[in-house]
Amino acid sequence: MKIVCLDADTLGNDIDLEAIFSQVGEFVSYSKTAPNQVIERLNGADIVLTNKVIIDENVIKNTNLKLICVTATGVNNIDLNAAQKAKIVVKNVADYSTNSVVQQTFASLFALLNQTAYYDKYAKSPNGWAKSEIFVHLGKQISQISSKKFGIVGLGNIGKSVAKVAKSFGCKVGYFSTSGQNKNKKYKKLSFKKLLKCDIISIHAPLNENTKNLFCAKTIKRLKNGTILMNFGRGGIVDEKAVAKAIENEQIYFVSDVLSNEPIEQNHPFLGLKNKDRLILTPHIAWSSLEARKKLIEITLENINNFMKK
């Protein structure tokens, strides 16, 4: 079968995709694919690998795909109804990046609380630590998370793993169920009102009708001064303009790996902040440890092999 990967750059250049997928078929890879190139590049293809390239009804009607492999968990870039009507199998990859996301969550949190960038720059500067008259420099306040109220939005596999780590650091952990259905007895279930009173709020939920704009301007105003709000779920859950305003007013701190529009827009309010030390922003990389990406590719290959055995 002919296998086509439409956006190999999203998987990194440190994994040899051709060596892996050429074992099971003719493999063609493109680093990036524009919307107007999709149909042409899928000409004669049986299987497509896509991370973020959209496979809509028009693409499905004008190709002869048999299997769509989404190299991610979310399948919002696939027209599932059109695929079902065309009898095309759609396979995603779940639970491959939990450890990676959890690690990035706390790496970013600690970078903020420990002012890592500031102290690293100071220590390496010829006019910094090297000219100090004492052994220590207390230019920026650092804080512990021990005994802090740590609220989690979305207690799936990632949320539960974050809860476990937070608890190991001595946090008082609770969670808010966006669907209202989660009844985990290991951690305290919080109302949304009580969630907003937490010292640290970490989002690990999908974007849906229950979470869209959950943290809007009105909600953000209800957060207490000094709250650390973190988004490792999806852009759109947090109103970024309202967050930027709260950061500038020194009300909250914000940590985020996701935005409503990615890559970040050139006129985004985060880029013009004066209080940049109250923001930790990473370019949607929490999922992308080498180990997680290897696992992602392994499961994708397994999906193809299982499909071909039928």
Short mmCIF file of C-alpha atoms in Angstrom, two decimals:
data_model
loop_
_atom_site.label_atom_id
_atom_site.label_comp_id
_atom_site.label_asym_id
_atom_site.label_seq_id
_atom_site.Cartn_x
_atom_site.Cartn_y
_atom_site.Cartn_z
CA MET A 1 0.00 0.00 0.00
CA LYS A 2 1.05 3.61 -0.56
CA ILE A 3 1.50 5.57 2.65
CA VAL A 4 1.75 9.37 2.57
CA CYS A 5 2.78 11.57 5.50
CA LEU A 6 1.58 15.15 5.03
CA ASP A 7 3.34 17.03 7.85
CA ALA A 8 6.51 15.22 8.89
CA ASP A 9 8.02 18.37 10.40
CA THR A 10 5.49 18.16 13.25
CA LEU A 11 7.06 14.84 14.26
CA GLY A 12 10.66 16.08 14.32
CA ASN A 13 13.66 15.25 12.18
CA ASP A 14 15.32 13.00 14.76
CA ILE A 15 13.11 9.99 13.91
CA ASP A 16 13.64 8.22 10.57
CA LEU A 17 10.06 7.89 9.35
CA GLU A 18 11.06 6.38 6.02
CA ALA A 19 13.03 3.57 7.66
CA ILE A 20 10.01 2.74 9.82
CA PHE A 21 7.09 2.98 7.41
CA SER A 22 8.80 1.70 4.27
CA GLN A 23 8.78 -1.69 5.99
CA VAL A 24 5.03 -1.95 5.38
CA GLY A 25 4.52 -0.12 2.10
CA GLU A 26 5.60 2.54 -0.37
CA PHE A 27 6.26 5.60 1.77
CA VAL A 28 6.20 9.23 0.66
CA SER A 29 6.79 12.04 3.12
CA TYR A 30 6.23 15.80 2.94
CA SER A 31 7.59 18.19 5.54
CA LYS A 32 4.54 20.47 5.34
CA THR A 33 1.37 20.49 3.24
CA ALA A 34 -0.81 23.48 2.38
CA PRO A 35 -4.60 22.97 2.10
CA ASN A 36 -4.49 23.32 -1.70
CA GLN A 37 -1.85 20.57 -1.96
CA VAL A 38 -3.62 17.84 0.01
CA ILE A 39 -5.64 16.16 -2.76
CA GLU A 40 -2.77 16.17 -5.23
CA ARG A 41 -0.35 14.67 -2.73
CA LEU A 42 -2.82 11.95 -1.76
CA ASN A 43 -3.29 10.85 -5.36
CA GLY A 44 -2.93 7.05 -5.35
CA ALA A 45 -2.48 6.90 -1.58
CA ASP A 46 -4.11 4.17 0.49
CA ILE A 47 -3.02 5.45 3.90
CA VAL A 48 -2.42 9.00 5.10
CA LEU A 49 -0.48 10.13 8.16
CA THR A 50 -1.54 13.56 9.38
CA ASN A 51 -0.97 15.48 12.55
CA LYS A 52 -2.71 18.80 11.86
CA VAL A 53 -3.40 18.79 8.10
CA ILE A 54 -7.18 18.78 7.59
CA ILE A 55 -8.83 15.82 5.87
CA ASP A 56 -12.30 17.14 5.08
CA GLU A 57 -15.19 15.88 2.98
CA ASN A 58 -13.73 17.36 -0.21
CA VAL A 59 -10.43 15.53 0.32
CA ILE A 60 -12.22 12.27 1.08
CA LYS A 61 -14.41 12.52 -2.04
CA ASN A 62 -11.43 13.22 -4.28
CA THR A 63 -9.05 10.52 -3.01
CA ASN A 64 -9.14 6.77 -2.52
CA LEU A 65 -8.02 6.54 1.08
CA LYS A 66 -8.58 3.37 3.07
CA LEU A 67 -6.99 4.39 6.38
CA ILE A 68 -6.44 7.77 8.04
CA CYS A 69 -3.77 7.71 10.75
CA VAL A 70 -3.85 10.77 12.98
CA THR A 71 -0.44 11.16 14.61
CA ALA A 72 -2.04 12.72 17.67
CA THR A 73 -4.89 12.09 20.09
CA GLY A 74 -7.38 14.66 18.83
CA VAL A 75 -9.24 13.92 15.58
CA ASN A 76 -10.90 17.32 15.14
CA ASN A 77 -8.99 17.81 11.85
CA ILE A 78 -10.82 14.83 10.28
CA ASP A 79 -14.37 14.89 8.92
CA LEU A 80 -15.41 11.73 10.74
CA ASN A 81 -18.89 11.59 9.21
CA ALA A 82 -17.51 11.77 5.68
CA ALA A 83 -14.90 9.15 6.52
CA GLN A 84 -17.54 6.81 7.91
CA LYS A 85 -19.74 7.21 4.84
CA ALA A 86 -16.75 6.41 2.63
CA LYS A 87 -15.90 3.41 4.84
CA ILE A 88 -12.49 4.82 5.67
CA VAL A 89 -10.98 3.68 8.96
CA VAL A 90 -9.70 6.48 11.22
CA LYS A 91 -7.09 5.70 13.87
CA ASN A 92 -5.58 8.08 16.40
CA VAL A 93 -2.99 7.56 19.15
CA ALA A 94 -3.96 7.90 22.80
CA ASP A 95 -1.98 7.94 26.05
CA TYR A 96 1.44 8.24 24.42
CA SER A 97 2.48 11.57 25.94
CA THR A 98 1.24 11.52 29.53
CA ASN A 99 4.68 11.48 31.16
CA SER A 100 5.94 14.12 28.74
CA VAL A 101 3.08 16.54 29.46
CA VAL A 102 3.32 16.03 33.21
CA GLN A 103 7.06 16.73 33.14
CA GLN A 104 6.58 19.91 31.10
CA THR A 105 3.79 21.05 33.43
CA PHE A 106 6.08 21.02 36.43
CA ALA A 107 9.17 22.16 34.53
CA SER A 108 7.27 25.30 33.50
CA LEU A 109 5.74 25.77 36.94
CA PHE A 110 9.12 25.54 38.65
CA ALA A 111 10.78 27.78 36.07
CA LEU A 112 8.20 30.41 37.03
CA LEU A 113 8.31 29.93 40.80
CA ASN A 114 12.09 29.60 40.97
CA GLN A 115 12.72 32.45 38.51
CA THR A 116 15.12 30.15 36.67
CA ALA A 117 15.68 32.38 33.63
CA TYR A 118 16.49 35.42 35.79
CA TYR A 119 18.94 33.63 38.07
CA ASP A 120 20.62 31.75 35.20
CA LYS A 121 21.20 35.02 33.36
CA TYR A 122 22.50 36.69 36.54
CA ALA A 123 24.89 33.86 37.39
CA LYS A 124 26.36 33.76 33.86
CA SER A 125 26.73 37.51 33.48
CA PRO A 126 30.25 38.99 33.95
CA ASN A 127 28.58 41.86 35.79
CA GLY A 128 26.35 39.62 37.88
CA TRP A 129 27.38 36.95 40.39
CA ALA A 130 31.03 37.36 39.48
CA LYS A 131 31.02 40.85 41.00
CA SER A 132 28.90 40.03 44.04
CA GLU A 133 30.33 40.73 47.48
CA ILE A 134 28.26 37.93 49.07
CA PHE A 135 27.60 34.30 48.17
CA VAL A 136 23.89 34.75 47.38
CA HIS A 137 21.73 37.05 45.27
CA LEU A 138 18.08 37.51 46.22
CA GLY A 139 16.96 39.67 43.33
CA LYS A 140 13.74 37.77 42.67
CA GLN A 141 11.48 36.00 45.14
CA ILE A 142 11.14 32.23 44.77
CA SER A 143 8.31 30.16 46.24
CA GLN A 144 7.51 26.56 47.21
CA ILE A 145 4.41 24.70 46.10
CA SER A 146 4.25 22.70 49.33
CA SER A 147 0.94 23.28 51.17
CA LYS A 148 -0.49 25.23 48.21
CA LYS A 149 -4.02 24.49 47.00
CA PHE A 150 -3.56 22.83 43.63
CA GLY A 151 -6.69 22.60 41.48
CA ILE A 152 -6.83 20.47 38.34
CA VAL A 153 -9.30 20.94 35.49
CA GLY A 154 -9.82 17.58 33.81
CA LEU A 155 -8.89 14.43 35.71
CA GLY A 156 -8.07 12.12 32.81
CA ASN A 157 -4.81 10.18 32.59
CA ILE A 158 -2.70 13.35 32.42
CA GLY A 159 -4.70 15.13 35.12
CA LYS A 160 -4.40 12.17 37.48
CA SER A 161 -0.64 11.98 36.91
CA VAL A 162 -0.29 15.72 37.58
CA ALA A 163 -2.34 15.26 40.77
CA LYS A 164 -0.02 12.48 41.92
CA VAL A 165 3.09 14.61 41.43
CA ALA A 166 1.51 17.67 43.04
CA LYS A 167 0.55 15.60 46.06
CA SER A 168 4.11 14.27 46.34
CA PHE A 169 5.28 17.88 46.68
CA GLY A 170 2.88 18.41 49.57
CA CYS A 171 0.12 20.23 47.70
CA LYS A 172 -3.53 20.09 48.73
CA VAL A 173 -4.94 18.61 45.53
CA GLY A 174 -8.50 18.92 44.26
CA TYR A 175 -10.15 18.70 40.85
CA PHE A 176 -12.99 20.22 38.88
CA SER A 177 -14.92 17.90 36.59
CA THR A 178 -15.91 19.79 33.44
CA SER A 179 -18.54 17.16 32.58
CA GLY A 180 -19.71 16.71 36.15
CA GLN A 181 -19.44 12.94 35.69
CA ASN A 182 -16.00 12.33 37.18
CA LYS A 183 -16.24 11.02 40.74
CA ASN A 184 -12.66 10.15 41.60
CA LYS A 185 -12.50 9.39 45.31
CA LYS A 186 -8.73 9.78 45.64
CA TYR A 187 -8.84 13.56 45.29
CA LYS A 188 -11.29 16.17 46.50
CA LYS A 189 -13.93 17.18 43.97
CA LEU A 190 -14.25 20.97 43.75
CA SER A 191 -17.03 23.20 42.58
CA PHE A 192 -15.94 25.78 40.02
CA LYS A 193 -16.31 28.46 42.68
CA LYS A 194 -13.88 26.62 44.98
CA LEU A 195 -11.52 25.87 42.10
CA LEU A 196 -11.10 29.60 41.55
CA LYS A 197 -9.83 29.95 45.12
CA CYS A 198 -6.88 27.61 44.50
CA ASP A 199 -3.31 28.92 44.50
CA ILE A 200 -2.43 26.93 41.37
CA ILE A 201 -4.90 25.87 38.67
CA SER A 202 -3.71 23.45 36.00
CA ILE A 203 -5.85 22.75 32.93
CA HIS A 204 -5.65 19.29 31.33
CA ALA A 205 -9.00 19.13 29.55
CA PRO A 206 -10.10 18.98 25.91
CA LEU A 207 -11.79 21.90 24.18
CA ASN A 208 -15.53 21.26 24.02
CA GLU A 209 -18.84 22.93 24.85
CA ASN A 210 -18.11 22.56 28.58
CA THR A 211 -14.62 24.06 28.50
CA LYS A 212 -14.69 26.68 25.74
CA ASN A 213 -13.88 30.08 27.29
CA LEU A 214 -14.16 28.51 30.75
CA PHE A 215 -11.65 31.06 31.99
CA CYS A 216 -13.20 34.21 30.53
CA ALA A 217 -12.67 37.82 31.62
CA LYS A 218 -15.35 37.52 34.30
CA THR A 219 -13.88 34.29 35.67
CA ILE A 220 -10.30 35.55 35.66
CA LYS A 221 -11.34 38.60 37.71
CA ARG A 222 -12.53 36.19 40.40
CA LEU A 223 -9.07 34.64 40.80
CA LYS A 224 -7.23 35.83 43.87
CA ASN A 225 -4.06 37.87 43.55
CA GLY A 226 -1.03 35.70 42.92
CA THR A 227 -2.92 32.77 41.39
CA ILE A 228 -0.92 30.69 38.93
CA LEU A 229 -3.13 29.63 36.03
CA MET A 230 -1.71 26.97 33.69
CA ASN A 231 -3.09 25.70 30.39
CA PHE A 232 -1.79 22.38 29.08
CA GLY A 233 -5.15 21.44 27.59
CA ARG A 234 -6.24 23.37 24.53
CA GLY A 235 -6.28 26.98 23.42
CA GLY A 236 -9.77 28.42 23.60
CA ILE A 237 -10.30 27.28 27.18
CA VAL A 238 -8.68 30.51 28.37
CA ASP A 239 -9.42 34.04 27.16
CA GLU A 240 -5.88 35.14 26.32
CA LYS A 241 -6.67 38.87 26.10
CA ALA A 242 -8.18 38.79 29.57
CA VAL A 243 -5.17 36.88 30.89
CA ALA A 244 -2.75 39.39 29.35
CA LYS A 245 -4.65 42.21 31.08
CA ALA A 246 -4.52 40.38 34.42
CA ILE A 247 -0.78 39.79 34.03
CA GLU A 248 -0.17 43.47 33.33
CA ASN A 249 -2.23 44.39 36.39
CA GLU A 250 -0.05 42.00 38.42
CA GLN A 251 -3.07 39.99 39.44
CA ILE A 252 -2.06 36.53 38.24
CA TYR A 253 0.73 34.47 36.71
CA PHE A 254 0.14 32.43 33.58
CA VAL A 255 1.79 29.31 32.19
CA SER A 256 0.71 27.98 28.81
CA ASP A 257 1.81 25.48 26.17
CA VAL A 258 -1.23 26.08 23.93
CA LEU A 259 -2.96 29.05 22.31
CA SER A 260 -6.23 29.60 20.49
CA ASN A 261 -4.33 30.14 17.24
CA GLU A 262 -1.02 28.40 16.64
CA PRO A 263 1.61 29.51 15.86
CA ILE A 264 1.20 32.66 17.94
CA GLU A 265 -0.07 35.67 16.02
CA GLN A 266 2.40 38.51 15.55
CA ASN A 267 0.07 41.00 17.25
CA HIS A 268 -0.76 38.70 20.17
CA PRO A 269 -1.01 40.58 23.50
CA PHE A 270 1.48 38.21 25.14
CA LEU A 271 4.25 39.51 22.90
CA GLY A 272 3.89 43.08 24.13
CA LEU A 273 3.69 42.41 27.86
CA LYS A 274 5.75 44.53 30.22
CA ASN A 275 5.48 41.93 33.01
CA LYS A 276 6.97 39.08 30.96
CA ASP A 277 8.41 37.50 34.11
CA ARG A 278 4.83 36.62 35.11
CA LEU A 279 4.38 34.52 31.96
CA ILE A 280 5.88 31.19 30.87
CA LEU A 281 4.98 30.40 27.27
CA THR A 282 6.08 27.34 25.28
CA PRO A 283 5.21 26.50 21.64
CA HIS A 284 2.96 23.42 22.08
CA ILE A 285 5.86 21.15 22.98
CA ALA A 286 4.63 19.46 26.17
CA TRP A 287 3.68 16.29 24.26
CA SER A 288 6.89 16.12 22.26
CA SER A 289 9.63 14.44 24.29
CA LEU A 290 11.69 12.07 22.14
CA GLU A 291 10.33 9.12 24.09
CA ALA A 292 6.73 10.24 23.53
CA ARG A 293 7.25 10.79 19.81
CA LYS A 294 8.87 7.36 19.43
CA LYS A 295 5.90 5.80 21.18
CA LEU A 296 3.54 7.78 18.94
CA ILE A 297 5.23 6.40 15.81
CA GLU A 298 5.30 2.86 17.20
CA ILE A 299 1.55 2.92 17.87
CA THR A 300 0.86 4.45 14.44
CA LEU A 301 2.85 1.63 12.82
CA GLU A 302 0.89 -0.85 14.92
CA ASN A 303 -2.37 0.74 13.73
CA ILE A 304 -1.27 0.26 10.11
CA ASN A 305 -0.17 -3.34 10.66
CA ASN A 306 -3.46 -4.22 12.38
CA PHE A 307 -5.41 -2.64 9.52
CA MET A 308 -3.46 -4.53 6.88
CA LYS A 309 -4.01 -7.88 8.64
CA LYS A 310 -7.79 -7.57 8.25
#
